[in-house]
PDB file of N, CA and C and ligand atoms in Angstrom:
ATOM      1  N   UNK A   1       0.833  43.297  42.102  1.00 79.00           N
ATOM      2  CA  UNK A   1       1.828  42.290  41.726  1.00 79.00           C
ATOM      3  C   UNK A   1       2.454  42.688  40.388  1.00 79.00           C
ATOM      4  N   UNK A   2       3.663  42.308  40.580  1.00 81.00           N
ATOM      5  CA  UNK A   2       4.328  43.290  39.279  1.00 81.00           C
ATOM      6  C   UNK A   2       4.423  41.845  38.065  1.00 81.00           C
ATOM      7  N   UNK A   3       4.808  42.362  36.943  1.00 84.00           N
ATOM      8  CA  UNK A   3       4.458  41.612  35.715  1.00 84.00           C
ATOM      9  C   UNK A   3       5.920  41.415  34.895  1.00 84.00           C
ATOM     10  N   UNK A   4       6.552  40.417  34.950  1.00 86.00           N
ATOM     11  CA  UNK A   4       7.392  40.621  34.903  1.00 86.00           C
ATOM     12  C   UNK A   4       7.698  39.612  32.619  1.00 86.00           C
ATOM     13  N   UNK A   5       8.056  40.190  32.542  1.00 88.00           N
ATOM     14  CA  UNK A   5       8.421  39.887  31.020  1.00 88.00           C
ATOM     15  C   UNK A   5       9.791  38.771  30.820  1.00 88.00           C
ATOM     16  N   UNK A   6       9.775  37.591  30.270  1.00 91.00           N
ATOM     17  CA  UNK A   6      10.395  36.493  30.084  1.00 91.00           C
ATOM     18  C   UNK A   6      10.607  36.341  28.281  1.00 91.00           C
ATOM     19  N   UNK A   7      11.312  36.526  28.182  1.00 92.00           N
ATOM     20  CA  UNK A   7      12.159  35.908  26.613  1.00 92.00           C
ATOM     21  C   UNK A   7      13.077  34.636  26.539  1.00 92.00           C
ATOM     22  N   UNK A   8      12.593  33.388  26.121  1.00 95.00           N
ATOM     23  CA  UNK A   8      13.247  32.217  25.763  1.00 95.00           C
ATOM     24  C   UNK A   8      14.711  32.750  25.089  1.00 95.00           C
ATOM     25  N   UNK A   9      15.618  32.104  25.615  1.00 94.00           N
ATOM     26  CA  UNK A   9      16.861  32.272  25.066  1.00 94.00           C
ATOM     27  C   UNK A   9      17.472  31.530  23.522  1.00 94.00           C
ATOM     28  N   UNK A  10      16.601  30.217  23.942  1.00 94.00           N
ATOM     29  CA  UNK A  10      16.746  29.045  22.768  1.00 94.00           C
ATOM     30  C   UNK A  10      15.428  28.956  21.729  1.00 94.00           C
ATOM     31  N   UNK A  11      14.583  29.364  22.045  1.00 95.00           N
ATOM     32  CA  UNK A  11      13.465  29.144  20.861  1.00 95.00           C
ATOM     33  C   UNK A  11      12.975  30.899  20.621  1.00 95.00           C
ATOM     34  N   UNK A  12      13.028  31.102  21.611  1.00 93.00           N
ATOM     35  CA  UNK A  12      12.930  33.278  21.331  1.00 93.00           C
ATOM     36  C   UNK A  12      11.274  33.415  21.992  1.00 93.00           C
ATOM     37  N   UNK A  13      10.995  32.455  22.463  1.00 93.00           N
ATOM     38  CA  UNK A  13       9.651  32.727  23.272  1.00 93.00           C
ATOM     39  C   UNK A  13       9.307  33.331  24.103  1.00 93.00           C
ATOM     40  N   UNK A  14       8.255  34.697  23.679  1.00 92.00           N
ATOM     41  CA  UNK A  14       8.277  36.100  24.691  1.00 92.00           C
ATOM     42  C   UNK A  14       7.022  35.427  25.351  1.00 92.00           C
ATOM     43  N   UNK A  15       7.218  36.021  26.636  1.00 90.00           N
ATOM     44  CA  UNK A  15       5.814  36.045  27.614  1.00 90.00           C
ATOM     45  C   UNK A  15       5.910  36.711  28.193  1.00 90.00           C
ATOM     46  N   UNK A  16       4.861  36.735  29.540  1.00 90.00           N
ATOM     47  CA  UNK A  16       4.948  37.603  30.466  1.00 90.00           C
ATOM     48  C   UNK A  16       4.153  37.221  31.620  1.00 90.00           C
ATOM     49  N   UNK A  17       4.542  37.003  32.568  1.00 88.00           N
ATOM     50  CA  UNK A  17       4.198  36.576  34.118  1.00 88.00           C
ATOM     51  C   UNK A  17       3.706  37.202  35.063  1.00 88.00           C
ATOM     52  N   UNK A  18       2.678  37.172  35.775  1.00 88.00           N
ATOM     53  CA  UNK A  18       2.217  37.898  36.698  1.00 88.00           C
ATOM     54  C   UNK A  18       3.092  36.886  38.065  1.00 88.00           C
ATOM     55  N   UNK A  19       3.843  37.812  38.717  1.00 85.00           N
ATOM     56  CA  UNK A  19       4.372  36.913  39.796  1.00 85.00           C
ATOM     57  C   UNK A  19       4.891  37.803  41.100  1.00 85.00           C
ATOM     58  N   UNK A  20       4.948  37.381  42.413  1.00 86.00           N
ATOM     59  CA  UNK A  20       5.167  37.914  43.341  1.00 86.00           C
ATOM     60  C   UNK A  20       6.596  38.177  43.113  1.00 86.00           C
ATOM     61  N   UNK A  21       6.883  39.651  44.237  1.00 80.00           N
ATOM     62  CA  UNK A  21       8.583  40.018  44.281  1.00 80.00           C
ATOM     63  C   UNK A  21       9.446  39.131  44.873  1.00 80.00           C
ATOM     64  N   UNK A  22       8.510  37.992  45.570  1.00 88.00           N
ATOM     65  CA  UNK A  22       9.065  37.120  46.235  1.00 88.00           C
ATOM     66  C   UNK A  22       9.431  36.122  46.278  1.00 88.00           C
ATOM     67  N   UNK A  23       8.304  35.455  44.861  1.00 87.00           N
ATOM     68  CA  UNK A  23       8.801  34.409  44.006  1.00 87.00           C
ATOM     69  C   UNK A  23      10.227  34.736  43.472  1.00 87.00           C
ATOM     70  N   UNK A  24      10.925  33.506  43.178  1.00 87.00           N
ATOM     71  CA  UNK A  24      11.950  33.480  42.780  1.00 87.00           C
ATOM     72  C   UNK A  24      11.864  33.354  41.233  1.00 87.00           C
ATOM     73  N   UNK A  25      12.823  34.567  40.278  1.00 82.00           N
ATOM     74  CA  UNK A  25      11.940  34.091  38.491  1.00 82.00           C
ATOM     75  C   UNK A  25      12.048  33.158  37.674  1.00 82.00           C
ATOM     76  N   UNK A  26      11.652  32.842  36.924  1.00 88.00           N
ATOM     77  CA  UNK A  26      11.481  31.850  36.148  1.00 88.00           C
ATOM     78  C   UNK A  26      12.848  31.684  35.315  1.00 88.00           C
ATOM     79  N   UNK A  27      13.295  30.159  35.228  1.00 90.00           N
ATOM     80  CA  UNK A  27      14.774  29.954  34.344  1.00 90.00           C
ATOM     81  C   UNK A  27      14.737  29.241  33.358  1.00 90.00           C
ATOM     82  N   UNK A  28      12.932  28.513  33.403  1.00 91.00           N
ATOM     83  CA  UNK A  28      12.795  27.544  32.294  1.00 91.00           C
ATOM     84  C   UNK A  28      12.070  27.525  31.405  1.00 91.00           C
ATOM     85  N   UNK A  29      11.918  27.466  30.114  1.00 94.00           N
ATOM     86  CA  UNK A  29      11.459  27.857  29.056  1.00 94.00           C
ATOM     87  C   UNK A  29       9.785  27.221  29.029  1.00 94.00           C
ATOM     88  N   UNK A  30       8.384  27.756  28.949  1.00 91.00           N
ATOM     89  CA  UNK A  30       7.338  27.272  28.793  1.00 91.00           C
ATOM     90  C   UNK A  30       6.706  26.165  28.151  1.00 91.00           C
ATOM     91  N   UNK A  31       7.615  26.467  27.108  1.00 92.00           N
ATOM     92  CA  UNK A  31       7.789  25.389  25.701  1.00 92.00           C
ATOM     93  C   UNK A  31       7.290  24.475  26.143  1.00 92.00           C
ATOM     94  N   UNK A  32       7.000  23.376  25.335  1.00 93.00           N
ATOM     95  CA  UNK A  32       6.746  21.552  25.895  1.00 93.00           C
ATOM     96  C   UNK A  32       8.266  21.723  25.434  1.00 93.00           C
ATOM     97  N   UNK A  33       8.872  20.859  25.691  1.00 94.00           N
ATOM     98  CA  UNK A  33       9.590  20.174  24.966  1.00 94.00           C
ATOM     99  C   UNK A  33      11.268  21.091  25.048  1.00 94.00           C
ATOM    100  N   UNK A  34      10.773  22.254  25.591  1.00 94.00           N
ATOM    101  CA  UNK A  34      12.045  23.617  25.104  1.00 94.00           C
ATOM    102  C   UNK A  34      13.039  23.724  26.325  1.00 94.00           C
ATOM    103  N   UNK A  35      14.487  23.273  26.588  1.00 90.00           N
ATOM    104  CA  UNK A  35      14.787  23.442  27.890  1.00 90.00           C
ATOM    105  C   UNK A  35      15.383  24.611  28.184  1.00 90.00           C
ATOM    106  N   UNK A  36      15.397  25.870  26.849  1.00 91.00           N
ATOM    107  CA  UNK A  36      15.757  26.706  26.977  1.00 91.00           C
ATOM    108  C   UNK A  36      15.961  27.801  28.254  1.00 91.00           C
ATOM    109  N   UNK A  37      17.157  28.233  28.689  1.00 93.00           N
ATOM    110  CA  UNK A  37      17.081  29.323  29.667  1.00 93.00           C
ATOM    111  C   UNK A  37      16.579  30.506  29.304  1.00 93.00           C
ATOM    112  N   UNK A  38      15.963  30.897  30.315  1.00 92.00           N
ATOM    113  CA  UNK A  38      14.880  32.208  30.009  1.00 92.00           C
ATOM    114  C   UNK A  38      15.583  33.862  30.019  1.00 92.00           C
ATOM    115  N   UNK A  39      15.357  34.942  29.364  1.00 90.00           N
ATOM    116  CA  UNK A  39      15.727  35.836  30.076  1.00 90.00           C
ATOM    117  C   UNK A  39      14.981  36.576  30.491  1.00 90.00           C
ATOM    118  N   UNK A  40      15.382  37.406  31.778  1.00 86.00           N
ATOM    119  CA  UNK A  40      13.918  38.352  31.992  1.00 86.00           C
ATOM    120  C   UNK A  40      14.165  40.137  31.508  1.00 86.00           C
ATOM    121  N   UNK A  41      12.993  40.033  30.888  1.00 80.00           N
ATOM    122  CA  UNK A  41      13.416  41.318  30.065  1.00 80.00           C
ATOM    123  C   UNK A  41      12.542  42.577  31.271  1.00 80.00           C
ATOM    124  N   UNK A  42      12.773  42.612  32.420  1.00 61.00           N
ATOM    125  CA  UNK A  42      12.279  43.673  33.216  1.00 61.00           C
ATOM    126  C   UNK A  42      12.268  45.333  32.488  1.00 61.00           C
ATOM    127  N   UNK A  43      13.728  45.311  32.212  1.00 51.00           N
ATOM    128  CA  UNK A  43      13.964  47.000  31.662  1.00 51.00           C
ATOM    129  C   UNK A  43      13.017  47.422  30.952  1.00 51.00           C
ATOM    130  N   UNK A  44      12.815  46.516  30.066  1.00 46.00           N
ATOM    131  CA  UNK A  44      11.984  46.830  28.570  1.00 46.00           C
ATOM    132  C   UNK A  44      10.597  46.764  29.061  1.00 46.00           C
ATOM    133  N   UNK A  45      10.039  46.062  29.653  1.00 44.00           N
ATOM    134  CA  UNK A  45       8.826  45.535  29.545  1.00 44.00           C
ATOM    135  C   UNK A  45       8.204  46.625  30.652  1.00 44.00           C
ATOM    136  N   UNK A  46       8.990  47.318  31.556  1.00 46.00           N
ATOM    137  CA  UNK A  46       8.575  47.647  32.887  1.00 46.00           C
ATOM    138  C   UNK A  46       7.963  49.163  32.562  1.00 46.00           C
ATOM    139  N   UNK A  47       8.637  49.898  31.243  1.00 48.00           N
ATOM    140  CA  UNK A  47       8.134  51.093  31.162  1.00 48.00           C
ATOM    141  C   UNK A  47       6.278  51.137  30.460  1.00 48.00           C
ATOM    142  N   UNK A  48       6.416  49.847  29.523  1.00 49.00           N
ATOM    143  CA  UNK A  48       4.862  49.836  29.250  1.00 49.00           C
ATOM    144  C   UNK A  48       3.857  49.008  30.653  1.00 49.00           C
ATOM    145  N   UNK A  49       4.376  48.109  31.088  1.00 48.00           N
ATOM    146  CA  UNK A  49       3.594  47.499  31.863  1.00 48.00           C
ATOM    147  C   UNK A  49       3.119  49.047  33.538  1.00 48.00           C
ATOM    148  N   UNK A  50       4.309  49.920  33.520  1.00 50.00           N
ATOM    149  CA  UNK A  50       4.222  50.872  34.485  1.00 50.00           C
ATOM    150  C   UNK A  50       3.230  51.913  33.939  1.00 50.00           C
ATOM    151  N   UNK A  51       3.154  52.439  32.936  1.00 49.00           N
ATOM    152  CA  UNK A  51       1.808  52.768  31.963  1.00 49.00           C
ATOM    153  C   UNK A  51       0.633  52.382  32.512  1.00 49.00           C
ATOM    154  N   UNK A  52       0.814  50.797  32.223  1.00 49.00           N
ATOM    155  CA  UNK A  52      -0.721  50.720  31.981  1.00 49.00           C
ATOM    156  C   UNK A  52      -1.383  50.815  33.885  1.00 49.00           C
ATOM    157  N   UNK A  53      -0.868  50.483  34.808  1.00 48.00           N
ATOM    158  CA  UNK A  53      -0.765  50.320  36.032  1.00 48.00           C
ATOM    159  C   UNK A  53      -0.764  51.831  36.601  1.00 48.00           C
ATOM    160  N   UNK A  54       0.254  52.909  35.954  1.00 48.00           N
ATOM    161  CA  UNK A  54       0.081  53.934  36.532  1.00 48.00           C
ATOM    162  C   UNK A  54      -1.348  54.700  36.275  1.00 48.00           C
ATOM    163  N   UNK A  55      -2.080  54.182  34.953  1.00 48.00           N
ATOM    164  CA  UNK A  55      -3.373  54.618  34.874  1.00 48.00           C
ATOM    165  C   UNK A  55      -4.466  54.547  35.698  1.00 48.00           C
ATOM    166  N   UNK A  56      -3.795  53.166  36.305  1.00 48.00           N
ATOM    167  CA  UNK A  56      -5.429  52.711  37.390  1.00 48.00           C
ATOM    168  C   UNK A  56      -5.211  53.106  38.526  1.00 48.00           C
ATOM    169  N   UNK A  57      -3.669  53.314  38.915  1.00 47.00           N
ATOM    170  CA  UNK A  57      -3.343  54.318  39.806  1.00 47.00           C
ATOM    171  C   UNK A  57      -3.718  55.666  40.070  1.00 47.00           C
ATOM    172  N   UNK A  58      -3.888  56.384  38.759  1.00 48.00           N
ATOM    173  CA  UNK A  58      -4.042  57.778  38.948  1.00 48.00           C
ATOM    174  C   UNK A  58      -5.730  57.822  38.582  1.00 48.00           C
ATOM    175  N   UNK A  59      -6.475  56.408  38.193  1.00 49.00           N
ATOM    176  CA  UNK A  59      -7.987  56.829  38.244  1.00 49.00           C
ATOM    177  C   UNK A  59      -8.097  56.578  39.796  1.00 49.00           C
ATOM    178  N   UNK A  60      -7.813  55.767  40.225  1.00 51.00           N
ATOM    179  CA  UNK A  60      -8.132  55.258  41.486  1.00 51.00           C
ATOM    180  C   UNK A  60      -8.145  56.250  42.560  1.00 51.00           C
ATOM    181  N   UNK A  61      -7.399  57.384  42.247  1.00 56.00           N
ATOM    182  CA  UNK A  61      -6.590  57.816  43.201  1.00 56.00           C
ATOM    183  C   UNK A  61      -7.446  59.596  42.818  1.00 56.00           C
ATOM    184  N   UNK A  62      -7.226  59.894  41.706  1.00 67.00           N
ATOM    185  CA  UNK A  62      -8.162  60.934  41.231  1.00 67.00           C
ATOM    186  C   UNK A  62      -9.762  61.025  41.268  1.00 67.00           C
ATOM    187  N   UNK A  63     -10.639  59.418  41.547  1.00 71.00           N
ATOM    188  CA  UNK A  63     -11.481  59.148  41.857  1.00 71.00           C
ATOM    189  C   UNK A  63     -11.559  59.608  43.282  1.00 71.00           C
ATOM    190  N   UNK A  64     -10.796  58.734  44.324  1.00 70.00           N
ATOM    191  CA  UNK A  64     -10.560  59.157  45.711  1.00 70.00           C
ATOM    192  C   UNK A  64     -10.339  60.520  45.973  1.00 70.00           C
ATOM    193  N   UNK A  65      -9.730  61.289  45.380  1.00 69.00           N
ATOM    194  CA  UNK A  65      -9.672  62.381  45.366  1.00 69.00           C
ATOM    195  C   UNK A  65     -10.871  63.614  45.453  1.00 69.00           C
ATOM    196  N   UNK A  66     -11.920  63.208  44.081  1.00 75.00           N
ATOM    197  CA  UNK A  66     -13.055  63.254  43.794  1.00 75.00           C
ATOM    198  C   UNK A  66     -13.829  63.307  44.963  1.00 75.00           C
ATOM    199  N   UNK A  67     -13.875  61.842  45.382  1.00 76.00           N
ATOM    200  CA  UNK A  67     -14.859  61.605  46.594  1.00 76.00           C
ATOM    201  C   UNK A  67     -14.377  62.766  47.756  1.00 76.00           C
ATOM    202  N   UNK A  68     -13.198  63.226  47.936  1.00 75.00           N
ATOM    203  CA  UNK A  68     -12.873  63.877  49.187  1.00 75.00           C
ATOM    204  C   UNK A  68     -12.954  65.226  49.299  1.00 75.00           C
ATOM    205  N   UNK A  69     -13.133  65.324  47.994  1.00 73.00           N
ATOM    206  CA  UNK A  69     -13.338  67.196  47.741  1.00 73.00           C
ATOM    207  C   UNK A  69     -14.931  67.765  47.458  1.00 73.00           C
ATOM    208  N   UNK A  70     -16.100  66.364  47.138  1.00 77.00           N
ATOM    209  CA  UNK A  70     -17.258  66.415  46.783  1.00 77.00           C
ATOM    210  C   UNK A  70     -17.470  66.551  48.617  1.00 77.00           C
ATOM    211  N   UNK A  71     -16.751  65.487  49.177  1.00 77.00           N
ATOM    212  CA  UNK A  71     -17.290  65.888  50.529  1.00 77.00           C
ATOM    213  C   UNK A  71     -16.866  66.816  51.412  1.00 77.00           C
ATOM    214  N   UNK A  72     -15.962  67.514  51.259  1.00 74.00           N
ATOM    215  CA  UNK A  72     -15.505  68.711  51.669  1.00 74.00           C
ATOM    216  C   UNK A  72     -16.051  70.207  51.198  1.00 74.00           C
ATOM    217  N   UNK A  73     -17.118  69.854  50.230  1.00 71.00           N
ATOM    218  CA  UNK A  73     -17.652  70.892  49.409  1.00 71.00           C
ATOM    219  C   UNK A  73     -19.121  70.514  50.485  1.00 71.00           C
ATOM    220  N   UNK A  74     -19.450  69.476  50.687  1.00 70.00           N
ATOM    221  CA  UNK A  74     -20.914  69.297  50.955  1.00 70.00           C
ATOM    222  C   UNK A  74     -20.635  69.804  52.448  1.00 70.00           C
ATOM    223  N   UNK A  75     -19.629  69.527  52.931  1.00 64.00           N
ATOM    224  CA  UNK A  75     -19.750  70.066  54.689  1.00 64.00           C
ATOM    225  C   UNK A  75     -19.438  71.369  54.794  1.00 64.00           C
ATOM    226  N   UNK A  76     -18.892  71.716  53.737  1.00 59.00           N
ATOM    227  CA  UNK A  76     -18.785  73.362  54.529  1.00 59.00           C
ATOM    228  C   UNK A  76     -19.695  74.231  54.100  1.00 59.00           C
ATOM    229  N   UNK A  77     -20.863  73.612  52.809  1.00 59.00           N
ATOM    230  CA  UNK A  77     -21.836  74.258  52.744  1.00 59.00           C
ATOM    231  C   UNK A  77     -22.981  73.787  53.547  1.00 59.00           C
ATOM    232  N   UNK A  78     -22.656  72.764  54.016  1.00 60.00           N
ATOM    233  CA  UNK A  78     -24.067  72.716  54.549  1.00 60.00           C
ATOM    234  C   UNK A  78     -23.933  73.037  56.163  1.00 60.00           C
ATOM    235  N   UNK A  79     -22.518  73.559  56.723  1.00 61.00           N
ATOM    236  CA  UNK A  79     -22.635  74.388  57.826  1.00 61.00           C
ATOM    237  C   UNK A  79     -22.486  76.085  57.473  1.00 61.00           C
ATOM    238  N   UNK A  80     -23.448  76.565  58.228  1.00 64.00           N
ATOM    239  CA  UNK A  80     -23.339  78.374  57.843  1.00 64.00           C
ATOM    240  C   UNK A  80     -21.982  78.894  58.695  1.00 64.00           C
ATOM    241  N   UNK A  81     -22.101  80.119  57.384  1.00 64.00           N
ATOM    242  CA  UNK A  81     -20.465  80.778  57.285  1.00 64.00           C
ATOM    243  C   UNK A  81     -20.519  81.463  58.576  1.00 64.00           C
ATOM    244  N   UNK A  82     -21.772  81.408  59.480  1.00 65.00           N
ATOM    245  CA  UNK A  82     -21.456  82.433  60.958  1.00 65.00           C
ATOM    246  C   UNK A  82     -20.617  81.784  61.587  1.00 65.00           C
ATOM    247  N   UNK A  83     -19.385  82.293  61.941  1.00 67.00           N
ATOM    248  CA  UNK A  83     -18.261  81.628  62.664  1.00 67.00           C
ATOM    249  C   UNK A  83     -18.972  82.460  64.283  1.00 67.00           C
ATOM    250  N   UNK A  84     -18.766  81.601  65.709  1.00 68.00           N
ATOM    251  CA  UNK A  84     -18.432  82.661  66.460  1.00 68.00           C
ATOM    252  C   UNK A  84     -17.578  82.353  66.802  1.00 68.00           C
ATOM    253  N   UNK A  85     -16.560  82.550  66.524  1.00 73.00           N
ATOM    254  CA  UNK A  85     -15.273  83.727  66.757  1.00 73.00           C
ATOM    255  C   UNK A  85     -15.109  84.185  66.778  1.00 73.00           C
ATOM    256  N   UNK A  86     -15.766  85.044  66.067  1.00 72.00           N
ATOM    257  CA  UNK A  86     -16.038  86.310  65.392  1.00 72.00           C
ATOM    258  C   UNK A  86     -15.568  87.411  66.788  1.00 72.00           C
ATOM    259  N   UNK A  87     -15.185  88.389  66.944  1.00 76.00           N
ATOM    260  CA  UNK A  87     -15.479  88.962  67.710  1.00 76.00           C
ATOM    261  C   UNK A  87     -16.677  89.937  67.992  1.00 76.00           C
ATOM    262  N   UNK A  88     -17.305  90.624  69.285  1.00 75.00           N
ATOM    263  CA  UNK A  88     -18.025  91.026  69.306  1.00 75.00           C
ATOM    264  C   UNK A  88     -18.144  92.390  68.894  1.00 75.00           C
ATOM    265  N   UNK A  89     -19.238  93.154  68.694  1.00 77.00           N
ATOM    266  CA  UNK A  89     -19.442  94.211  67.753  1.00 77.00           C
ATOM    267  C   UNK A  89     -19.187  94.969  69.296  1.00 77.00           C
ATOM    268  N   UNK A  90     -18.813  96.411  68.738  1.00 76.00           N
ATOM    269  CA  UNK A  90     -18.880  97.210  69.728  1.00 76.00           C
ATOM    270  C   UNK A  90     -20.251  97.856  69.793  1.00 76.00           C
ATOM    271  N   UNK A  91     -20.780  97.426  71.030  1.00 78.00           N
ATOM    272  CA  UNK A  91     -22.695  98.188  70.839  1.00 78.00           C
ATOM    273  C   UNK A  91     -22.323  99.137  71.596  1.00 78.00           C
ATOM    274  N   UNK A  92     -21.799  99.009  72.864  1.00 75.00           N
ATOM    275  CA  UNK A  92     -21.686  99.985  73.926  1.00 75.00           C
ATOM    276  C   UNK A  92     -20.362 100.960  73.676  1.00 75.00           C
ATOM    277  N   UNK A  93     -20.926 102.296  73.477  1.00 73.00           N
ATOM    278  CA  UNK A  93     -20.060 102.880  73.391  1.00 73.00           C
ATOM    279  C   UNK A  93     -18.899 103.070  74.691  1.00 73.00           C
ATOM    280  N   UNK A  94     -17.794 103.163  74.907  1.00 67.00           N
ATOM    281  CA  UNK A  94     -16.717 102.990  75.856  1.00 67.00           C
ATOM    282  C   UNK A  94     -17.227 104.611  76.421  1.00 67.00           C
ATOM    283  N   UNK A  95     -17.594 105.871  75.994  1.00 68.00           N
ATOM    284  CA  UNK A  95     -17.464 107.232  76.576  1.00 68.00           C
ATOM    285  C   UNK A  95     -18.929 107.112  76.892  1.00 68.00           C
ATOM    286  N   UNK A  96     -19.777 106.896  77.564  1.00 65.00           N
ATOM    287  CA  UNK A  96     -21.126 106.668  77.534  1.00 65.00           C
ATOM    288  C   UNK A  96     -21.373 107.627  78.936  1.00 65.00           C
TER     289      UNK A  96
HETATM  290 ZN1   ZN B 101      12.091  28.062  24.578  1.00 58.17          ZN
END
């Protein structure tokens, strides 16, 4: 859920909202008392709030990562490198 940053127009009151893309945003000032219109400061707010979010992104994800290469290390050692595919050795000589 994205976080979206609100600045009071009439009293200068910064916040910041955790709210769905689907909610519609906020126009009225938190204040008691403040009927101020709000502005939403997305631009500004979106490059630190994308920071802190892209971090848990890239642990989350570098973790997962982690897990998929620890187990890709454990299966191919713990099956032996004899492939048969291999083709077969020549025992019999062809001029015999
Ligand atoms: Zn206000």
């Amino acid at each position: 859920m994205p976080t979206y940053e609100y600045e009071c127009q009439t009293c200068g009151h910064p916040f910041e909202i955790r709210q769905s893309m689907k909610d519609p945003h906020l126009t009225d000032c938190p204040q008691p008392g403040c009927p101020g219109p709000l502005k939403r400061k997305i631009g500004l707010g979106s490059g630190l709030i994308f920071k802190g979010s892209g971090f848990y992104i890239t642990d989350y994800r570098s973790d997962s990562y982690k897990a998929a290469a620890k187990k890709d290390a454990t299966s191919s050692s713990a099956s032996p490198p004899a492939a048969p595919a291999s083709p077969p050795p020549p025992s019999k000589p062809a001029g015999s």
